[in-house]
XYZ file of C-alpha atoms in Angstrom:
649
model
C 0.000 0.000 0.000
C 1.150 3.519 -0.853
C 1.259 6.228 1.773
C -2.086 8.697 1.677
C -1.100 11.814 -0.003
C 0.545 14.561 2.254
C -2.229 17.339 2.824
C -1.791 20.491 0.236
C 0.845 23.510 1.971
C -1.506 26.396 3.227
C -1.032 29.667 1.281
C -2.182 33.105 2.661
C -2.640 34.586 -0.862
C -5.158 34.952 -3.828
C -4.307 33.701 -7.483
C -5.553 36.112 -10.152
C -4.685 35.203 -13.965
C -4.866 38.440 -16.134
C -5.717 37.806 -19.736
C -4.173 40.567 -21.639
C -4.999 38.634 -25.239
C -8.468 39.541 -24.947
C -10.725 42.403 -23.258
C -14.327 42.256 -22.438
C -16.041 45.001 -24.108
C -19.321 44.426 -22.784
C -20.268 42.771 -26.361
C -24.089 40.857 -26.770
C -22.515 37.721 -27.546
C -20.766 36.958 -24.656
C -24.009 37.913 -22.014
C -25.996 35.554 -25.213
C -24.160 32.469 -24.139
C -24.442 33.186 -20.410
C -28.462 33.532 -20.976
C -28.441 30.849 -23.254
C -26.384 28.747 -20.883
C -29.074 29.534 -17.649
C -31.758 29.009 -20.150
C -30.721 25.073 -20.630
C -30.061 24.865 -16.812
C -33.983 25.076 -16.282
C -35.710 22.149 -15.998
C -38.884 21.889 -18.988
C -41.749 22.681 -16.587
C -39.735 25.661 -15.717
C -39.023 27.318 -19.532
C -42.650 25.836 -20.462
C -44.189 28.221 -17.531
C -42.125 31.227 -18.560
C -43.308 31.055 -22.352
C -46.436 30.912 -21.216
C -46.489 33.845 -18.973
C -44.981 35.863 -21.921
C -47.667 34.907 -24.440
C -49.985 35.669 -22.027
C -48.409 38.961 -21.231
C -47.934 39.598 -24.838
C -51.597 38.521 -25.354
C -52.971 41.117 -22.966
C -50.948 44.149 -24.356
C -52.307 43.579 -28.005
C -55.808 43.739 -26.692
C -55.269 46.622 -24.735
C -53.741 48.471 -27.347
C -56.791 47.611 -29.612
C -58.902 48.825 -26.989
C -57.341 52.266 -26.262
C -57.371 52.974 -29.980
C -61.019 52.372 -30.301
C -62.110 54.449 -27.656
C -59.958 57.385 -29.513
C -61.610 56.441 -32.675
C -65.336 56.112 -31.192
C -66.200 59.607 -30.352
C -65.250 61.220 -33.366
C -67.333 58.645 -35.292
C -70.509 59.134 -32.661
C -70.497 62.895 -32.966
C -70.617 62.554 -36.639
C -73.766 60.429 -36.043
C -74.927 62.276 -33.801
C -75.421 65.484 -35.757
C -77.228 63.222 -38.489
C -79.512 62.250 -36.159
C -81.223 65.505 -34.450
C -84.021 67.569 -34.933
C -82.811 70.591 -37.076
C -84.481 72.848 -34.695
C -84.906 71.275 -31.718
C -87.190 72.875 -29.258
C -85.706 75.251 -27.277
C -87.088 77.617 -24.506
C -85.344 81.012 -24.006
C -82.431 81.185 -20.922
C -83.861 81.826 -17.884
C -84.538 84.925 -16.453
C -82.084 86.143 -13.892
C -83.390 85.044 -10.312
C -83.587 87.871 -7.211
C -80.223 88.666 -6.067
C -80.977 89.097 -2.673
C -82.999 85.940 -1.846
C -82.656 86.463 2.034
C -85.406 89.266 1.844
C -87.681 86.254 0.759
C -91.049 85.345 3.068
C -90.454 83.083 4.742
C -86.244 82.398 4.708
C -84.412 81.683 7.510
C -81.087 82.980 8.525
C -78.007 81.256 7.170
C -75.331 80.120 9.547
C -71.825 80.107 7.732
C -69.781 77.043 8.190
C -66.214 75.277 7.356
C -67.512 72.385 5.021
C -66.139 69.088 5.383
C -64.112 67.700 2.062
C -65.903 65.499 0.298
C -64.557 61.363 0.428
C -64.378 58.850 -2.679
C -67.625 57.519 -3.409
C -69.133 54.801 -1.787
C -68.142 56.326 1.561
C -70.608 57.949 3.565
C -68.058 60.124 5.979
C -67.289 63.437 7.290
C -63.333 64.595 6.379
C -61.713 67.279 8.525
C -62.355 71.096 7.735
C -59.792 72.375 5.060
C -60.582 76.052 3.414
C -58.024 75.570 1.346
C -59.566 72.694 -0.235
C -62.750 74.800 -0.780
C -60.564 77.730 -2.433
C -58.808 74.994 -4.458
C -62.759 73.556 -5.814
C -63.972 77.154 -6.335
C -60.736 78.580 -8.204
C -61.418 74.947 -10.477
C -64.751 75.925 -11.368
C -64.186 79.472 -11.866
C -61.574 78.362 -14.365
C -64.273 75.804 -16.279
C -66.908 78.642 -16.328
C -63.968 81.031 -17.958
C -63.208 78.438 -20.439
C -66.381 77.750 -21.087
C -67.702 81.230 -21.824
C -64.376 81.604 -24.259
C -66.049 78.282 -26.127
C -69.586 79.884 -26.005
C -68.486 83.515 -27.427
C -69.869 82.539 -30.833
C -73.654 81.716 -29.625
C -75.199 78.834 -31.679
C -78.241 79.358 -33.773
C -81.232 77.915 -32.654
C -84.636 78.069 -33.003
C -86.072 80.426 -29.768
C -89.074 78.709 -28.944
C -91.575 80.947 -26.059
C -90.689 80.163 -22.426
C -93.914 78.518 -22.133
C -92.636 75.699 -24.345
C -93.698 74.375 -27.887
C -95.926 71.403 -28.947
C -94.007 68.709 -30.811
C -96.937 67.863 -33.706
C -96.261 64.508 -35.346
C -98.661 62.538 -38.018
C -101.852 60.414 -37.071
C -101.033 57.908 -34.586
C -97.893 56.875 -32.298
C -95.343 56.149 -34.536
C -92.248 56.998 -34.292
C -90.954 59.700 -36.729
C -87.905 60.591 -39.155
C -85.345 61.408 -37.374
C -85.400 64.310 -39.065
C -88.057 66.098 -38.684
C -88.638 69.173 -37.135
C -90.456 71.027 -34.305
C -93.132 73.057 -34.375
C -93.121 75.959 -32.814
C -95.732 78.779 -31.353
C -94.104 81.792 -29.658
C -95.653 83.017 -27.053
C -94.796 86.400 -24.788
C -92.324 85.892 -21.986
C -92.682 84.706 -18.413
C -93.108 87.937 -15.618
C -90.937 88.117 -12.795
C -91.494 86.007 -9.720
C -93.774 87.128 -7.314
C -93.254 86.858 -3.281
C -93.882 83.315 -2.519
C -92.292 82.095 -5.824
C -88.948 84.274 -4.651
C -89.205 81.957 -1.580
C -89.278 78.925 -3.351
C -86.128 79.903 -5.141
C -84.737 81.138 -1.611
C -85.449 77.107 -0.138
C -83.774 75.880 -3.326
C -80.771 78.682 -3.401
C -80.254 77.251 0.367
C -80.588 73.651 -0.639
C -78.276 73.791 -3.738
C -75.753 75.668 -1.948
C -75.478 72.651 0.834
C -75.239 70.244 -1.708
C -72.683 72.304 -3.815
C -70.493 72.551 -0.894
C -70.708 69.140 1.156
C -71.663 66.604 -1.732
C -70.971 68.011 -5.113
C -71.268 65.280 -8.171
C -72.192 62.805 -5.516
C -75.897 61.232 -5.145
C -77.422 62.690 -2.522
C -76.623 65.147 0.551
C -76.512 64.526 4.574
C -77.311 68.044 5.762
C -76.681 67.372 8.828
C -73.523 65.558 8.855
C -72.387 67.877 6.145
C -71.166 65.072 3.982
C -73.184 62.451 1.007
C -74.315 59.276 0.461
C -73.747 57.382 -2.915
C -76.706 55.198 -4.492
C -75.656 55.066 -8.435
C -72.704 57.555 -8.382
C -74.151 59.594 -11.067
C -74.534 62.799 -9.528
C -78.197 62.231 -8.870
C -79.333 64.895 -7.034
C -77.208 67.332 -9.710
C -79.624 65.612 -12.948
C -82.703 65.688 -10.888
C -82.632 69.218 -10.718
C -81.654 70.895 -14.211
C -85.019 71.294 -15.451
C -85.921 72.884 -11.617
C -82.783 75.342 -11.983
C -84.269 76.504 -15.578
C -87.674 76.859 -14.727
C -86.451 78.598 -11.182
C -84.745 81.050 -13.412
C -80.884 80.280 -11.520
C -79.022 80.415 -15.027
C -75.259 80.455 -12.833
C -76.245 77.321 -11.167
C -77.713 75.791 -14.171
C -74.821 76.498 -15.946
C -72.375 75.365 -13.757
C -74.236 71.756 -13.304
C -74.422 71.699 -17.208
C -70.396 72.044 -16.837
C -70.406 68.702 -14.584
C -72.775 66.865 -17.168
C -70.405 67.775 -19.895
C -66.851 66.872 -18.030
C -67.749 64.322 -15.453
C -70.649 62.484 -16.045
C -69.670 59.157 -17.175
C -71.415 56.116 -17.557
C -69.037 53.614 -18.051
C -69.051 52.598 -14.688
C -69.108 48.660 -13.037
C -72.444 50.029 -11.164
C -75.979 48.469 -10.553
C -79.070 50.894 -10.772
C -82.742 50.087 -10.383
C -84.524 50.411 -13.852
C -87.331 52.627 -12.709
C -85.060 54.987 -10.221
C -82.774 55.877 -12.769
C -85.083 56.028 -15.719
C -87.397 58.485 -13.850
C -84.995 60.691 -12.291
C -81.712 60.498 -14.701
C -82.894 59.693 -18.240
C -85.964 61.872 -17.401
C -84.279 64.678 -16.180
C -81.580 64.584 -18.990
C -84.544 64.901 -21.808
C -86.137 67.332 -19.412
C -83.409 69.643 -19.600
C -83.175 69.230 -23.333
C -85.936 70.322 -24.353
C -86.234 73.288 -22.273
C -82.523 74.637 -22.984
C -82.349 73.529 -26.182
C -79.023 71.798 -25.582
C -77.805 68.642 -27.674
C -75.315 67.629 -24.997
C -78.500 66.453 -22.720
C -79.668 64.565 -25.157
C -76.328 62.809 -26.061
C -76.096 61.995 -22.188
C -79.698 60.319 -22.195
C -79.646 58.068 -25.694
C -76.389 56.668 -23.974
C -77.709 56.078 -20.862
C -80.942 54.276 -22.530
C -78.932 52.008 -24.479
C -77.225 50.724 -20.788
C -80.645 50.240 -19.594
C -81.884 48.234 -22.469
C -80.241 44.621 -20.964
C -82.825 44.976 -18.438
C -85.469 43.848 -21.303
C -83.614 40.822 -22.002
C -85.998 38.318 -20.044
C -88.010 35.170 -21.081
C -91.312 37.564 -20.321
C -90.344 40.878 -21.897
C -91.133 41.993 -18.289
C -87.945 43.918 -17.494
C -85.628 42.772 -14.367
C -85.252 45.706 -11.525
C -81.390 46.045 -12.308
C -79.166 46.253 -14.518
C -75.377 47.094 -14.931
C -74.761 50.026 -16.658
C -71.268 48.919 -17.334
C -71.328 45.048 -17.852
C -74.558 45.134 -19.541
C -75.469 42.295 -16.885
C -79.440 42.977 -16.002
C -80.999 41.027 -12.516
C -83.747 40.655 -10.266
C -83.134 41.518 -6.250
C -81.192 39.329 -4.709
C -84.618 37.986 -2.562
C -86.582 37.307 -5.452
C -87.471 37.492 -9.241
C -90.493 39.526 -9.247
C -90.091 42.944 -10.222
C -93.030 45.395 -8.897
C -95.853 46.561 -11.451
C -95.607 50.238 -10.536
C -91.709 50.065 -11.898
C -92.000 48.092 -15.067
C -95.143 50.257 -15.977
C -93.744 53.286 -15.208
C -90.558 53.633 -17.550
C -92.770 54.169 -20.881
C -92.690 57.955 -20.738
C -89.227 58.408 -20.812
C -88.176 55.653 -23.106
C -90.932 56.516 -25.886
C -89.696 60.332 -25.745
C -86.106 58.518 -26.543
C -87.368 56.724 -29.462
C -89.326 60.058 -31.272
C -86.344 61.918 -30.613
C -83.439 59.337 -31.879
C -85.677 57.541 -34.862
C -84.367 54.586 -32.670
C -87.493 52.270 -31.899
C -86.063 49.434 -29.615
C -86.461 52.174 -26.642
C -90.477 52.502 -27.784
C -90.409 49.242 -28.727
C -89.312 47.426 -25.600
C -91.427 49.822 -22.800
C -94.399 49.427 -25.175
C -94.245 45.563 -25.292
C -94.333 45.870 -21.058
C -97.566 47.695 -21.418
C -99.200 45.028 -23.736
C -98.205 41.863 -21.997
C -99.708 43.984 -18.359
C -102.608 44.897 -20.341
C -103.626 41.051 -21.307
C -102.967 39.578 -18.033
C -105.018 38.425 -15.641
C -105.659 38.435 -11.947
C -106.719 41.869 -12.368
C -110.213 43.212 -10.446
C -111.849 45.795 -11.855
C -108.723 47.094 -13.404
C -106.887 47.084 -10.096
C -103.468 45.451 -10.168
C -101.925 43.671 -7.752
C -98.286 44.612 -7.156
C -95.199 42.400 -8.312
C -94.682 40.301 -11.270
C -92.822 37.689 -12.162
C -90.046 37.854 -14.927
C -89.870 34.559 -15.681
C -93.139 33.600 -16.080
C -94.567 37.111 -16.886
C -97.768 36.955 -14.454
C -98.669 38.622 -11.121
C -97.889 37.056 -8.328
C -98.544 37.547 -4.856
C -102.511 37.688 -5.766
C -105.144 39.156 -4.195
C -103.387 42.405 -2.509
C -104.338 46.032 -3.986
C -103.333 49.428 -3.387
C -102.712 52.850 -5.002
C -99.758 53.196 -2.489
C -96.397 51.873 -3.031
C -95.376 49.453 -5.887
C -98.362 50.150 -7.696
C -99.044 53.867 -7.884
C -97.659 55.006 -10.580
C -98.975 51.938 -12.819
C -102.466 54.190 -12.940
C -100.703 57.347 -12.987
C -98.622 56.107 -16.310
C -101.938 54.345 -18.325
C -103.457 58.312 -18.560
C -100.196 60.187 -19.334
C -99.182 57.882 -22.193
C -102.813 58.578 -23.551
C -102.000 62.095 -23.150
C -98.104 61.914 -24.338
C -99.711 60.319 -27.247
C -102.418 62.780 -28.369
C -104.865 61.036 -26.967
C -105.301 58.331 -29.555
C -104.443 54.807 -27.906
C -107.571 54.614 -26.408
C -106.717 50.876 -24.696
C -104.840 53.338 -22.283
C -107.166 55.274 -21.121
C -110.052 52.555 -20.662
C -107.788 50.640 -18.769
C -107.347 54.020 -16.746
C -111.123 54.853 -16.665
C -111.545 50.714 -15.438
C -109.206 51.398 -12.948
C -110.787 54.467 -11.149
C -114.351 52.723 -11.562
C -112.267 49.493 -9.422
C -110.857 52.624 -7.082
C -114.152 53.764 -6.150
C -115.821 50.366 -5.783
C -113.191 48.611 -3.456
C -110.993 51.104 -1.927
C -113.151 54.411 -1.634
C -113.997 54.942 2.267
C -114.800 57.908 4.778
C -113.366 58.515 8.358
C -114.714 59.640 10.997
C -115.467 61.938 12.657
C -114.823 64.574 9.824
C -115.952 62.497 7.029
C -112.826 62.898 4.897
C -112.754 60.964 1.817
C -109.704 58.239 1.503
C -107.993 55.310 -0.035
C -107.730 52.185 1.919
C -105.928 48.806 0.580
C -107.813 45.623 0.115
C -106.213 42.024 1.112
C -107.409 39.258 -0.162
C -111.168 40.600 0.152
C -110.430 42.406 4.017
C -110.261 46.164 3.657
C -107.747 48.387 5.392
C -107.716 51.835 5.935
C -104.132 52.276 5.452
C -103.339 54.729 3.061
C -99.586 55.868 1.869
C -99.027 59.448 1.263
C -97.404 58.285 -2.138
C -101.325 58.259 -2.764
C -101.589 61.850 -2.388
C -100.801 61.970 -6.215
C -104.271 60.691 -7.137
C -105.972 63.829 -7.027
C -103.634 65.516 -9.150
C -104.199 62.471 -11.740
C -107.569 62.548 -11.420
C -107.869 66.368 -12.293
C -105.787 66.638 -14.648
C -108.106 63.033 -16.562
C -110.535 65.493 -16.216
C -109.264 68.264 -17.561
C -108.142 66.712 -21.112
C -112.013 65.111 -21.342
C -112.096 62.628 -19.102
C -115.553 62.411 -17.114
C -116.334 65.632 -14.537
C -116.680 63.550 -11.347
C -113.387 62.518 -11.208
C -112.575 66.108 -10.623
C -115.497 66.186 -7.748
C -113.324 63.312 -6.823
C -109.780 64.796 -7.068
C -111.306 67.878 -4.713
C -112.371 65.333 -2.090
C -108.376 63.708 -1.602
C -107.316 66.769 -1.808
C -108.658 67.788 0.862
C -107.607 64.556 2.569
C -104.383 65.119 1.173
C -104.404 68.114 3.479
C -105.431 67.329 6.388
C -102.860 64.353 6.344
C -100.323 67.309 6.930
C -102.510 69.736 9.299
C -103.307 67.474 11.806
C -99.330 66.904 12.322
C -97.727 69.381 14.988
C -95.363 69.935 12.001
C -97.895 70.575 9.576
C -96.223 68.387 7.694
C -97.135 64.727 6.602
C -96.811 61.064 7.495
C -95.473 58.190 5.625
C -98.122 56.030 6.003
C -101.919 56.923 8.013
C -104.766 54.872 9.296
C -108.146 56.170 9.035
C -110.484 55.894 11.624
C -113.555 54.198 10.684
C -115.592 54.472 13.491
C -116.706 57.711 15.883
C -115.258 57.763 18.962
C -114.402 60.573 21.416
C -111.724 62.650 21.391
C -110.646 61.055 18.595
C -109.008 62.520 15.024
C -109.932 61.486 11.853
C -105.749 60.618 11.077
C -103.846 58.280 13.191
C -100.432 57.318 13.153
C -98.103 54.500 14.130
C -94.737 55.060 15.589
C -92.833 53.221 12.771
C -94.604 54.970 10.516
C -94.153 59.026 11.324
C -91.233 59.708 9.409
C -91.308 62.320 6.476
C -89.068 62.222 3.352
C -89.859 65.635 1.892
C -92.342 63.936 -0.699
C -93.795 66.089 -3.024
C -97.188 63.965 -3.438
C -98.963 66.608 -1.666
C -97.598 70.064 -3.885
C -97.951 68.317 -6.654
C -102.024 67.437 -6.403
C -101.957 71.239 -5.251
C -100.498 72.303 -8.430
C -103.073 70.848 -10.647
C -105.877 71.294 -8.550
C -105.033 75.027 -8.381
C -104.039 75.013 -12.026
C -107.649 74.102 -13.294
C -109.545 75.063 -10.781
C -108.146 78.857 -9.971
C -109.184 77.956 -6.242
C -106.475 79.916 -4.524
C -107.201 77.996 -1.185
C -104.757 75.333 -3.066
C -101.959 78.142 -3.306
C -102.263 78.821 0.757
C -102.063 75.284 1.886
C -99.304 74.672 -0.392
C -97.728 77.905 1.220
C -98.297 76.617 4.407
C -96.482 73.154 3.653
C -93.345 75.732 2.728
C -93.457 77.221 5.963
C -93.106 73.825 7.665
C -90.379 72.787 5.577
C -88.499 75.901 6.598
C -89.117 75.601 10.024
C -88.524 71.604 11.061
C -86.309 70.381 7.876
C -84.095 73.269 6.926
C -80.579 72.757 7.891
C -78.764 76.167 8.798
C -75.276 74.897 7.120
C -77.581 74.366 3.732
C -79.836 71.893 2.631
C -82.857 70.240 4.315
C -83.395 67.051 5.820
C -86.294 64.802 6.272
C -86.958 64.438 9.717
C -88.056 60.963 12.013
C -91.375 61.953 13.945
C -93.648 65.233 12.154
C -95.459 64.813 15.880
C -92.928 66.364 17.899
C -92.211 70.009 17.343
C -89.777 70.266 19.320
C -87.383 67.457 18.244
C -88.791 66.109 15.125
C -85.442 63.949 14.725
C -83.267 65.005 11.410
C -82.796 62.133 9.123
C -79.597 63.327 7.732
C -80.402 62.979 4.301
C -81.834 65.076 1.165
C -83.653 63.424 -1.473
C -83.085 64.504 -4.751
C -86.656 64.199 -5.489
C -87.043 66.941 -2.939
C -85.367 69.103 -5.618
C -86.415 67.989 -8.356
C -90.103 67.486 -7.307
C -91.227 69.107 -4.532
C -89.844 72.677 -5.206
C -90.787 72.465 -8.616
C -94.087 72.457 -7.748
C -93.978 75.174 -5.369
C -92.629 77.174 -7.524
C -95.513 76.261 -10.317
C -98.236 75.765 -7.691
C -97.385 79.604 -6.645
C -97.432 81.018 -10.567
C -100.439 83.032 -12.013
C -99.820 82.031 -15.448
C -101.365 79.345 -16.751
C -99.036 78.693 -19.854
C -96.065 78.498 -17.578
C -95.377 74.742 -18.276
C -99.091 74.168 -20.106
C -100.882 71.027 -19.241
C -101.904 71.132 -23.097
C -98.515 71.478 -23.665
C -96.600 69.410 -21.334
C -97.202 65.959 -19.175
C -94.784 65.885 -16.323
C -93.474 62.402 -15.792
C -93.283 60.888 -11.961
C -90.466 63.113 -11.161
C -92.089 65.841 -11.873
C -89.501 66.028 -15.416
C -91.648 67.792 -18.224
C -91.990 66.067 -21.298
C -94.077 67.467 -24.728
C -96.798 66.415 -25.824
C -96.503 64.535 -29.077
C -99.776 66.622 -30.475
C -102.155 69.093 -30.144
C -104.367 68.097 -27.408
């Protein structure tokens, strides 16, 4: 055997070899090899995951490229068919006249308290941020900028047609159908509207105060929490802002109707992953955006509302034709509620206005086409009784369910409501629509038609599978302005005798509160007893949302009748607004219990339909002139959004 190897000498040094033959220059080839050389050190799962994830990648940047260049390449291909597809003179009302500078001298207007808003969170939060006047300098320098650039782009006014404040018939041929695209308005000019008188100058005064709290705390956001000085998001579309164009033009507030018109034009987008409810949004956005176009005049509304109503068309897409209660404006993906698959009658009945108004106005008939088929199908079911419906139905299957239960309250109002303004939106030539209305009102006054006691006031009860109640919603408060306004375009006289009778119901709903102002929901009581009054009220039940139901019966009944009784109670109803809603920092807020005076319990929130409605017809309710908005001229749709009539009544 040999000896093991002696162990290698220890050496406190480092070898370095220097290659002077050759120099690395930093050359591809070389860092080639190295990659190429790691490359085959991979095992085959590892390369085969890597090519993948490149494809992929690769994949993904193609189709976003193809997307980006479409949306550059849509607009300017839309606004081209845009302009082929309007009116040539579209109607337009004259700018409004400039409201009273000084609305603090109003009747009735309260003294505003100056405060630090709170900045305004992303949406879908419902918070208060800290104070931060810079913040509000920061907003108000942005907007005076917008209206400076704006008024450069509008030096060179565009011609239009000036149609009389009071608004212009849109005459089309014998029958419904929808017309050219282009064909053009008729117009009648009529003299222009005189200033506001004193209880008018308050309404503008309540809405001055209201805008400027929802301006400050909850600007482009749905709706504002007065008290809490912040806003609460439903759709995210600025709903309060659309709800009340048409209100700012009619009010005569040009600045703040100009500077929403700004936000319509720059910020409202629809192209948002967002669920809205069918009805909700077609009555208060699509309805206000044609609203505002055809008072101003102003394509740019109209543009907003065809794009909208194609969103909402996926909500049509059901086995019935009976539309689903939501839909996605930005998927496209339409749905019942998550508890069920009915949708209610009142909201599937109460969408034709709006998208038939589309249809004339775009020569595009699936709108028409698609609310008119609802109509049909509701028409030709059964489970009706005496032209009462009941108040859901099913989308599958397309018939009422939940049999047997009937009301003019909530999910079913504005079904009767709807069957006499499309008869009138029409010219008064589908005559299935108003003898289902005229059935209707005969099945009103046979099963639901009661008087209290002691006083004797006339009401609307609900029936229950054959057991009357005498619970009645003020959501029914718009009946009597239905029923007058039947009346007035021919329909018979006693519904007018009627319409008088609620009204005064109507009424005392709100008098017999300590607030003056009304309940959600009443009981009648049927049978005298001492010391008790005619309205009675559960605890759950004695909230109040600032509803316009009330002011809006007022309007019409004061409108045809000339009774200026209607014009004091509806002044009254103001005064109780101001005094137990109105929130000093700006806005108003409905309030938790109209029975206590003296803490009546501030919601915290605004509706937009108080905006939109409620002032609106305070303002109208309060005018002297008749054409201001005719009822020959215009039908207003459950939002209180004026829409033409398609012909000469």
């Amino acid at each position: 055997m040999y000896p093991p190897a002696p162990p290698a000498p220890h050496r406190d040094f480092i070898s370095v070899t220097l290659n002077f033959g050759q120099t690395y220059d930093g050359s591809k080839s070389r860092r080639r090899r190295s990659c190429w050389r790691k490359w085959k050190q991979l095992s085959r799962l590892q390369r085969n995951v890597i090519v993948l994830m490149l494809a992929f990648l690769g994949l993904g940047g193609l189709l976003s490229y193809i997307s980006v260049a479409d949306q550059w390449k849509v607009p300017n291909i839309r606004s081209a068919e845009e302009q082929k597809m309007r009116p040539a003179n579209p109607p337009v009302l004259p700018a409004p006249q400039k409201a009273e500078a000084n609305p603090e001298n109003a009747p009735g207007a309260l003294p505003q308290v100056t405060r630090r808003h709170f900045r305004r969170g992303p949406p879908n939060l419902q918070i208060r941020a800290p104070n931060r006047d810079s913040e509000d300098r920061r907003l108000d320098d942005a907007r005076r900028q917008e209206a400076m650039a704006d008024a450069t782009q509008q030096e060179e006014p565009p011609q239009r047609t000036l149609v009389s404040w009071r608004g212009a018939v849109i005459e089309l041929e014998q029958g419904t159908d929808i017309p050219l695209r282009k064909a053009e308005a008729s117009t009648r000019t009529q003299n222009q509207p005189g200033p506001p008188n004193e209880r008018q100058k308050a309404v503008v005064d309540a809405f001055r105060h209201a805008w400027a709290g929802y301006r400050k705390f909850a600007w482009g956001h749905d709706e504002l929490k007065p008290v809490s000085r912040s806003f609460s998001e439903w759709f995210g579309l600025g709903l309060t802002l659309i709800d009340s164009l048409d209100t700012m033009w009619i009010l005569g507030l040009k600045k703040e109707f100009g500077e929403a018109r700004r936000w319509v034009s720059k910020k409202l987008r629809f192209e948002k992953d967002v669920d809205v409810n069918l009805f909700e949004s077609t009555i208060r956005i699509l309805g206000g955006l044609l609203s505002a176009y055809h008072l101003s005049g102003d394509t740019l509304f109209l543009q907003r509302a065809e794009d909208f109503g194609n969103r909402l068309m996926p909500a049509f897409q059901t086995p019935s034709k009976i539309p689903y209660s939501d839909v996605n404006i930005g998927t496209g993906v339409a749905h019942p509620p998550r508890w069920t698959s009915d949708s209610t009658v009142a909201e599937v009945t109460s969408i034709q206005l709006e998208f038939r108004e589309l249809s004339r106005l775009t020569g595009v008939s699936k709108f028409q086409e698609a609310a008119e088929e609802v109509t049909r199908r509701v028409h030709a079911l059964s489970g009706k009784k005496d032209g009462l419906v009941p108040m859901f139905i099913n989308t599958h299957s397309g018939l009422f369910t939940h049999l047997g239960v009937f009301t003019l309250g909530a999910r079913a109002d504005s079904y009767y409501e709807y069957l006499l303004k499309q008869w009138i939106q029409g010219g008064k030539k589908d005559t299935q629509l108003r003898d289902d209305y005229l059935e209707a009102v005969e099945g009103i006054r046979k099963h639901l038609l009661r008087k209290s006691e002691p006083s004797k006031l006339t009401f609307l009860g609900e029936l229950t599978h054959g057991r009357f109640s005498a619970k009645m919603d003020h959501l029914v408060c718009f009946l009597p302005g239905t029923l007058a306004l039947g009346a007035h375009h021919g329909l018979p006289a006693d519904h007018m005798e009627l319409a008088q009778a609620l009204m005064d119901t109507c009424y005392q709903m709100n008098r017999q509160m300590e607030t003056g102002l009304s309940p959600e929901i009443v009981h009648f009581n049927l049978h005298p007893q001492k010391a008790q009054k005619d309205v009675q009220v559960k605890p759950a039940d004695r909230h109040n949302l600032l509803r316009p139901e009330t002011v809006e019966s007022l309007f019409y009944l004061y409108r045809l009748t000339g009774d200026r009784k209607y014009q004091d109670w509806g002044w009254a109803l103001l005064q109780s607004f101001n005094t137990y809603t109105r929130v000093p920092s700006g806005g108003y807020s409905s309030i938790s219990n109209v029975q206590d005076r003296h803490n009546p319990q501030p919601r915290d929130k605004m509706e937009s339909f108080f905006l939109g409605e409620t002032l609106k017809y305070l303002y109208l309710l309060f005018s002297d002139d008749t054409d201001l908005l005719s009822l020959d001229t215009y039908v207003f749709n459950t939002e209180a959004h004026p829409l033409p009539i398609w012909a000469p009544a």
